[in-house]
Tab-separated table of N, CA and C in Angstrom:
chain	number	residue	atom	x	y	z
A	23	GLN	N	6.127	12.984	-40.211
A	23	GLN	CA	5.579	12.090	-39.195
A	23	GLN	C	6.001	10.658	-39.499
A	24	VAL	N	6.277	9.895	-38.447
A	24	VAL	CA	6.716	8.512	-38.591
A	24	VAL	C	5.663	7.592	-38.003
A	25	GLN	N	5.369	6.503	-38.698
A	25	GLN	CA	4.429	5.505	-38.199
A	25	GLN	C	5.139	4.160	-38.068
A	26	LEU	N	4.732	3.412	-37.057
A	26	LEU	CA	5.218	2.047	-36.851
A	26	LEU	C	4.033	1.101	-36.970
A	27	VAL	N	4.160	0.102	-37.815
A	27	VAL	CA	3.090	-0.868	-38.014
A	27	VAL	C	3.607	-2.250	-37.649
A	28	GLU	N	2.966	-2.858	-36.654
A	28	GLU	CA	3.383	-4.171	-36.164
A	28	GLU	C	2.537	-5.272	-36.795
A	29	SER	N	3.090	-6.459	-36.843
A	29	SER	CA	2.360	-7.633	-37.297
A	29	SER	C	2.985	-8.875	-36.667
A	30	GLY	N	2.221	-9.969	-36.683
A	30	GLY	CA	2.776	-11.247	-36.237
A	30	GLY	C	2.280	-11.747	-34.902
A	31	GLY	N	1.472	-10.986	-34.202
A	31	GLY	CA	0.943	-11.464	-32.932
A	31	GLY	C	-0.088	-12.551	-33.141
A	32	GLY	N	-0.552	-13.138	-32.037
A	32	GLY	CA	-1.578	-14.169	-32.140
A	32	GLY	C	-1.627	-15.056	-30.926
A	33	LEU	N	-2.299	-16.198	-31.090
A	33	LEU	CA	-2.479	-17.176	-30.018
A	33	LEU	C	-1.595	-18.381	-30.298
A	34	VAL	N	-0.860	-18.802	-29.287
A	34	VAL	CA	0.033	-19.948	-29.448
A	34	VAL	C	0.062	-20.730	-28.144
A	35	GLN	N	0.312	-22.013	-28.246
A	35	GLN	CA	0.421	-22.840	-27.045
A	35	GLN	C	1.796	-22.659	-26.399
A	36	ALA	N	1.851	-22.926	-25.125
A	36	ALA	CA	3.121	-22.851	-24.406
A	36	ALA	C	4.154	-23.749	-25.087
A	37	GLY	N	5.357	-23.215	-25.221
A	37	GLY	CA	6.415	-23.932	-25.915
A	37	GLY	C	6.515	-23.582	-27.390
A	38	GLY	N	5.514	-22.884	-27.892
A	38	GLY	CA	5.490	-22.516	-29.298
A	38	GLY	C	6.296	-21.273	-29.608
A	39	SER	N	6.196	-20.835	-30.862
A	39	SER	CA	6.981	-19.701	-31.334
A	39	SER	C	6.115	-18.723	-32.107
A	40	LEU	N	6.532	-17.480	-32.077
A	40	LEU	CA	5.935	-16.418	-32.877
A	40	LEU	C	7.032	-15.472	-33.319
A	41	ARG	N	6.787	-14.795	-34.447
A	41	ARG	CA	7.732	-13.784	-34.914
A	41	ARG	C	6.978	-12.481	-35.140
A	42	LEU	N	7.387	-11.452	-34.430
A	42	LEU	CA	6.795	-10.126	-34.591
A	42	LEU	C	7.644	-9.297	-35.550
A	43	SER	N	6.958	-8.485	-36.342
A	43	SER	CA	7.640	-7.553	-37.243
A	43	SER	C	7.093	-6.156	-37.017
A	44	CYS	N	7.935	-5.170	-37.247
A	44	CYS	CA	7.513	-3.779	-37.109
A	44	CYS	C	8.232	-2.950	-38.164
A	45	ALA	N	7.456	-2.332	-39.045
A	45	ALA	CA	8.020	-1.523	-40.115
A	45	ALA	C	7.747	-0.044	-39.864
A	46	ALA	N	8.781	0.758	-39.978
A	46	ALA	CA	8.644	2.204	-39.841
A	46	ALA	C	8.475	2.834	-41.213
A	47	SER	N	7.584	3.804	-41.293
A	47	SER	CA	7.358	4.501	-42.556
A	47	SER	C	7.057	5.968	-42.285
A	48	GLY	N	7.064	6.751	-43.363
A	48	GLY	CA	6.781	8.170	-43.220
A	48	GLY	C	8.026	8.996	-43.447
A	49	SER	N	8.063	10.148	-42.812
A	49	SER	CA	9.162	11.088	-42.971
A	49	SER	C	10.300	10.712	-42.029
A	50	ILE	N	11.162	9.803	-42.497
A	50	ILE	CA	12.249	9.290	-41.662
A	50	ILE	C	13.580	9.847	-42.148
A	51	PHE	N	14.298	10.525	-41.267
A	51	PHE	CA	15.654	10.963	-41.577
A	51	PHE	C	16.666	9.974	-41.010
A	52	SER	N	16.427	9.559	-39.772
A	52	SER	CA	17.346	8.624	-39.129
A	52	SER	C	16.622	7.895	-37.992
A	53	ILE	N	16.946	6.615	-37.857
A	53	ILE	CA	16.413	5.814	-36.746
A	53	ILE	C	17.582	5.320	-35.922
A	54	SER	N	17.523	5.550	-34.639
A	54	SER	CA	18.560	5.068	-33.730
A	54	SER	C	18.107	3.731	-33.144
A	55	THR	N	17.909	3.679	-31.861
A	55	THR	CA	17.499	2.440	-31.213
A	55	THR	C	16.077	2.054	-31.599
A	56	MET	N	15.868	0.773	-31.823
A	56	MET	CA	14.530	0.211	-32.013
A	56	MET	C	14.352	-0.899	-30.991
A	57	GLY	N	13.096	-1.254	-30.751
A	57	GLY	CA	12.908	-2.316	-29.766
A	57	GLY	C	11.464	-2.695	-29.573
A	58	TRP	N	11.271	-3.522	-28.558
A	58	TRP	CA	9.948	-4.027	-28.213
A	58	TRP	C	9.716	-3.883	-26.716
A	59	TYR	N	8.527	-3.433	-26.384
A	59	TYR	CA	8.042	-3.383	-25.014
A	59	TYR	C	6.790	-4.244	-24.942
A	60	ARG	N	6.364	-4.572	-23.735
A	60	ARG	CA	5.103	-5.301	-23.577
A	60	ARG	C	4.387	-4.839	-22.323
A	61	GLN	N	3.079	-5.024	-22.348
A	61	GLN	CA	2.257	-4.664	-21.198
A	61	GLN	C	1.162	-5.702	-21.011
A	62	ALA	N	1.195	-6.353	-19.871
A	62	ALA	CA	0.161	-7.318	-19.508
A	62	ALA	C	-0.894	-6.603	-18.676
A	63	PRO	N	-2.115	-7.130	-18.642
A	63	PRO	CA	-3.187	-6.486	-17.865
A	63	PRO	C	-2.779	-6.290	-16.413
A	64	GLY	N	-2.972	-5.072	-15.931
A	64	GLY	CA	-2.646	-4.768	-14.551
A	64	GLY	C	-1.191	-4.471	-14.290
A	65	ASN	N	-0.361	-4.580	-15.322
A	65	ASN	CA	1.074	-4.344	-15.157
A	65	ASN	C	1.514	-3.095	-15.911
A	66	GLN	N	2.667	-2.571	-15.524
A	66	GLN	CA	3.258	-1.465	-16.260
A	66	GLN	C	3.929	-1.985	-17.526
A	67	ARG	N	4.080	-1.083	-18.494
A	67	ARG	CA	4.788	-1.448	-19.714
A	67	ARG	C	6.257	-1.678	-19.373
A	68	GLU	N	6.818	-2.773	-19.884
A	68	GLU	CA	8.213	-3.092	-19.601
A	68	GLU	C	8.976	-3.327	-20.904
A	69	VAL	N	10.247	-3.017	-20.877
A	69	VAL	CA	11.081	-3.259	-22.036
A	69	VAL	C	11.336	-4.756	-22.168
A	70	VAL	N	11.272	-5.255	-23.379
A	70	VAL	CA	11.553	-6.660	-23.658
A	70	VAL	C	12.937	-6.790	-24.291
A	71	ALA	N	13.170	-6.026	-25.361
A	71	ALA	CA	14.449	-6.101	-26.061
A	71	ALA	C	14.679	-4.812	-26.837
A	72	LEU	N	15.957	-4.413	-26.920
A	72	LEU	CA	16.350	-3.228	-27.662
A	72	LEU	C	17.523	-3.568	-28.558
A	73	ILE	N	17.646	-2.834	-29.681
A	73	ILE	CA	18.763	-3.043	-30.592
A	73	ILE	C	19.190	-1.690	-31.148
A	74	THR	N	20.494	-1.442	-31.142
A	74	THR	CA	21.017	-0.176	-31.650
A	74	THR	C	21.139	-0.222	-33.170
A	75	SER	N	21.402	0.926	-33.761
A	75	SER	CA	21.439	1.007	-35.212
A	75	SER	C	22.820	0.710	-35.792
A	76	GLY	N	23.858	1.186	-35.179
A	76	GLY	CA	25.186	1.054	-35.751
A	76	GLY	C	25.741	-0.347	-35.668
A	77	ASP	N	26.014	-0.788	-34.462
A	77	ASP	CA	26.627	-2.101	-34.262
A	77	ASP	C	25.597	-3.184	-33.939
A	78	SER	N	24.312	-2.833	-33.970
A	78	SER	CA	23.225	-3.782	-33.657
A	78	SER	C	23.443	-4.466	-32.309
A	79	ALA	N	23.936	-3.716	-31.358
A	79	ALA	CA	24.050	-4.262	-30.004
A	79	ALA	C	22.654	-4.491	-29.446
A	80	THR	N	22.498	-5.573	-28.713
A	80	THR	CA	21.188	-5.942	-28.202
A	80	THR	C	21.173	-5.978	-26.677
A	81	ASN	N	19.966	-5.830	-26.149
A	81	ASN	CA	19.767	-5.878	-24.700
A	81	ASN	C	18.398	-6.502	-24.455
A	82	TYR	N	18.338	-7.433	-23.495
A	82	TYR	CA	17.095	-8.147	-23.214
A	82	TYR	C	16.757	-8.080	-21.731
A	83	VAL	N	15.464	-8.114	-21.444
A	83	VAL	CA	15.045	-8.294	-20.064
A	83	VAL	C	15.397	-9.730	-19.675
A	84	ASP	N	15.752	-9.940	-18.425
A	84	ASP	CA	16.240	-11.253	-17.989
A	84	ASP	C	15.255	-12.382	-18.293
A	85	SER	N	13.973	-12.109	-18.190
A	85	SER	CA	12.972	-13.169	-18.325
A	85	SER	C	12.875	-13.756	-19.735
A	86	VAL	N	13.451	-13.075	-20.741
A	86	VAL	CA	13.358	-13.585	-22.122
A	86	VAL	C	14.717	-13.996	-22.690
A	87	LYS	N	15.768	-13.781	-21.938
A	87	LYS	CA	17.106	-14.124	-22.432
A	87	LYS	C	17.190	-15.610	-22.758
A	88	GLY	N	17.751	-15.902	-23.938
A	88	GLY	CA	17.866	-17.282	-24.378
A	88	GLY	C	16.638	-17.796	-25.113
A	89	ARG	N	15.550	-17.050	-25.070
A	89	ARG	CA	14.310	-17.477	-25.751
A	89	ARG	C	13.914	-16.522	-26.873
A	90	PHE	N	14.153	-15.241	-26.684
A	90	PHE	CA	13.773	-14.222	-27.677
A	90	PHE	C	15.028	-13.693	-28.369
A	91	THR	N	14.871	-13.336	-29.641
A	91	THR	CA	15.966	-12.733	-30.400
A	91	THR	C	15.442	-11.522	-31.162
A	92	ILE	N	16.077	-10.390	-30.964
A	92	ILE	CA	15.716	-9.178	-31.684
A	92	ILE	C	16.709	-8.954	-32.812
A	93	SER	N	16.203	-8.482	-33.943
A	93	SER	CA	17.061	-8.171	-35.085
A	93	SER	C	16.435	-7.016	-35.865
A	94	ARG	N	17.189	-6.447	-36.782
A	94	ARG	CA	16.659	-5.338	-37.572
A	94	ARG	C	17.253	-5.359	-38.972
A	95	ASP	N	16.479	-4.788	-39.898
A	95	ASP	CA	16.919	-4.605	-41.267
A	95	ASP	C	16.876	-3.103	-41.521
A	96	ASN	N	18.021	-2.466	-41.487
A	96	ASN	CA	18.060	-1.006	-41.609
A	96	ASN	C	17.607	-0.531	-42.983
A	97	ALA	N	17.839	-1.323	-44.000
A	97	ALA	CA	17.409	-0.937	-45.350
A	97	ALA	C	15.895	-0.871	-45.451
A	98	LYS	N	15.218	-1.674	-44.631
A	98	LYS	CA	13.755	-1.713	-44.655
A	98	LYS	C	13.143	-0.987	-43.462
A	99	ASN	N	13.976	-0.387	-42.612
A	99	ASN	CA	13.485	0.287	-41.399
A	99	ASN	C	12.564	-0.634	-40.604
A	100	THR	N	12.973	-1.869	-40.459
A	100	THR	CA	12.135	-2.887	-39.830
A	100	THR	C	12.890	-3.564	-38.690
A	101	VAL	N	12.152	-3.840	-37.619
A	101	VAL	CA	12.705	-4.578	-36.488
A	101	VAL	C	11.856	-5.822	-36.269
A	102	TYR	N	12.510	-6.899	-35.849
A	102	TYR	CA	11.848	-8.181	-35.647
A	102	TYR	C	12.065	-8.670	-34.226
A	103	LEU	N	11.140	-9.514	-33.773
A	103	LEU	CA	11.313	-10.187	-32.486
A	103	LEU	C	10.914	-11.644	-32.678
A	104	GLU	N	11.912	-12.514	-32.662
A	104	GLU	CA	11.679	-13.944	-32.743
A	104	GLU	C	11.495	-14.465	-31.324
A	105	MET	N	10.335	-15.061	-31.060
A	105	MET	CA	10.006	-15.523	-29.713
A	105	MET	C	9.836	-17.034	-29.729
A	106	ASN	N	10.679	-17.721	-29.004
A	106	ASN	CA	10.641	-19.180	-28.908
A	106	ASN	C	10.376	-19.610	-27.468
A	107	SER	N	9.995	-20.863	-27.314
A	107	SER	CA	9.722	-21.424	-25.983
A	107	SER	C	8.811	-20.499	-25.186
A	108	LEU	N	7.753	-20.076	-25.811
A	108	LEU	CA	6.849	-19.112	-25.178
A	108	LEU	C	6.178	-19.707	-23.946
A	109	LYS	N	5.958	-18.829	-22.968
A	109	LYS	CA	5.339	-19.215	-21.707
A	109	LYS	C	4.061	-18.392	-21.512
A	110	PRO	N	3.133	-18.905	-20.713
A	110	PRO	CA	1.906	-18.117	-20.455
A	110	PRO	C	2.208	-16.714	-19.913
A	111	GLU	N	3.274	-16.583	-19.154
A	111	GLU	CA	3.605	-15.263	-18.603
A	111	GLU	C	4.137	-14.294	-19.654
A	112	ASP	N	4.345	-14.754	-20.874
A	112	ASP	CA	4.709	-13.850	-21.972
A	112	ASP	C	3.481	-13.180	-22.583
A	113	THR	N	2.291	-13.604	-22.152
A	113	THR	CA	1.065	-13.016	-22.671
A	113	THR	C	1.001	-11.531	-22.355
A	114	ALA	N	0.807	-10.723	-23.397
A	114	ALA	CA	0.792	-9.273	-23.239
A	114	ALA	C	0.510	-8.632	-24.594
A	115	VAL	N	0.285	-7.334	-24.566
A	115	VAL	CA	0.306	-6.551	-25.798
A	115	VAL	C	1.744	-6.098	-26.015
A	116	TYR	N	2.272	-6.382	-27.181
A	116	TYR	CA	3.651	-6.042	-27.509
A	116	TYR	C	3.673	-4.786	-28.376
A	117	TYR	N	4.486	-3.822	-27.961
A	117	TYR	CA	4.569	-2.537	-28.650
A	117	TYR	C	5.955	-2.359	-29.264
A	118	CYS	N	5.967	-1.958	-30.505
A	118	CYS	CA	7.202	-1.614	-31.191
A	118	CYS	C	7.612	-0.192	-30.808
A	119	TYR	N	8.916	0.055	-30.768
A	119	TYR	CA	9.452	1.349	-30.353
A	119	TYR	C	10.586	1.750	-31.290
A	120	ALA	N	10.632	3.029	-31.605
A	120	ALA	CA	11.748	3.546	-32.396
A	120	ALA	C	12.110	4.941	-31.905
A	121	TYR	N	13.424	5.210	-31.874
A	121	TYR	CA	13.933	6.533	-31.498
A	121	TYR	C	14.458	7.154	-32.777
A	122	CYS	N	13.757	8.176	-33.278
A	122	CYS	CA	14.076	8.620	-34.630
A	122	CYS	C	13.924	10.133	-34.767
A	123	LYS	N	14.391	10.616	-35.915
A	123	LYS	CA	14.207	12.024	-36.242
A	123	LYS	C	13.763	12.147	-37.686
A	124	THR	N	12.996	13.196	-37.964
A	124	THR	CA	12.379	13.343	-39.276
A	124	THR	C	13.185	14.220	-40.236
A	125	SER	N	14.150	14.962	-39.717
A	125	SER	CA	15.001	15.787	-40.576
A	125	SER	C	16.306	16.061	-39.852
A	126	TYR	N	17.280	16.647	-40.548
A	126	TYR	CA	18.590	16.878	-39.958
A	126	TYR	C	18.491	17.751	-38.716
A	127	GLY	N	17.656	18.772	-38.756
A	127	GLY	CA	17.577	19.709	-37.653
A	127	GLY	C	16.523	19.409	-36.610
A	128	SER	N	15.777	18.326	-36.798
A	128	SER	CA	14.701	18.040	-35.850
A	128	SER	C	15.231	17.351	-34.608
A	129	ALA	N	14.410	17.333	-33.597
A	129	ALA	CA	14.770	16.644	-32.362
A	129	ALA	C	14.498	15.150	-32.503
A	130	TRP	N	15.194	14.378	-31.709
A	130	TRP	CA	14.919	12.937	-31.651
A	130	TRP	C	13.600	12.733	-30.914
A	131	SER	N	12.798	11.776	-31.398
A	131	SER	CA	11.497	11.507	-30.801
A	131	SER	C	11.304	10.023	-30.585
A	132	LYS	N	10.534	9.693	-29.545
A	132	LYS	CA	10.156	8.303	-29.280
A	132	LYS	C	8.833	8.029	-29.991
A	133	ILE	N	8.815	7.024	-30.843
A	133	ILE	CA	7.630	6.654	-31.601
A	133	ILE	C	7.189	5.265	-31.173
A	134	TRP	N	5.874	5.066	-31.058
A	134	TRP	CA	5.313	3.785	-30.630
A	134	TRP	C	4.364	3.242	-31.687
A	135	GLY	N	4.353	1.920	-31.803
A	135	GLY	CA	3.355	1.267	-32.628
A	135	GLY	C	2.047	1.142	-31.866
A	136	GLN	N	1.031	0.596	-32.562
A	136	GLN	CA	-0.302	0.507	-31.962
A	136	GLN	C	-0.444	-0.696	-31.029
A	137	GLY	N	0.509	-1.621	-31.109
A	137	GLY	CA	0.466	-2.803	-30.254
A	137	GLY	C	-0.127	-4.010	-30.960
A	138	THR	N	0.410	-5.170	-30.624
A	138	THR	CA	-0.120	-6.425	-31.155
A	138	THR	C	-0.229	-7.429	-30.015
A	139	GLN	N	-1.341	-8.120	-29.950
A	139	GLN	CA	-1.604	-9.040	-28.837
A	139	GLN	C	-0.879	-10.364	-29.048
A	140	VAL	N	-0.202	-10.804	-28.011
A	140	VAL	CA	0.395	-12.140	-27.966
A	140	VAL	C	-0.222	-12.871	-26.781
A	141	THR	N	-0.843	-14.016	-27.069
A	141	THR	CA	-1.478	-14.815	-26.026
A	141	THR	C	-0.892	-16.219	-26.058
A	142	VAL	N	-0.382	-16.656	-24.921
A	142	VAL	CA	0.217	-17.987	-24.808
A	142	VAL	C	-0.638	-18.811	-23.860
A	143	SER	N	-1.204	-19.881	-24.380
A	143	SER	CA	-2.074	-20.739	-23.574
A	143	SER	C	-1.262	-21.864	-22.932
A	144	SER	N	-1.705	-22.269	-21.771
A	144	SER	CA	-0.981	-23.330	-21.047
A	144	SER	C	-1.497	-24.717	-21.397
C-alpha cells in the first residue's frame, strides 16, 4: 500500500507565496506521473499541475501558469508545488496525486493524499 502525506498549506495574503510538499511512502515499486489537484467549495476537483517521472515534463492549468512551479525529487519520492503571486481564487483544498505500482506485476493505481487547505485572503 502507498500513502501520500502533504504539508505546507495555510493562510496567506494575496500576492504571497506558499510551498506544498507531498511525500510518498509504503510499498512503492515505481511512481510515474505525480501532481497536484485542487477543489474549491462548490466546484469539481481540477488538475493544477502534473510532472512526469523520466524527463520531468510539466503541465499546468492555464490559471496558474507563470505563478506556480511543480518539481519532484525521485530519490525521496516527493513532489513539490511552489505557489507565488497567490490570488483569492487559488483558495481550495489541494490534493497530491501519484500514479504508481507496488510490485513488478501489479497494476498501476491512482493514489491521493488527504488534502491540505490553502486560503488566500484579499
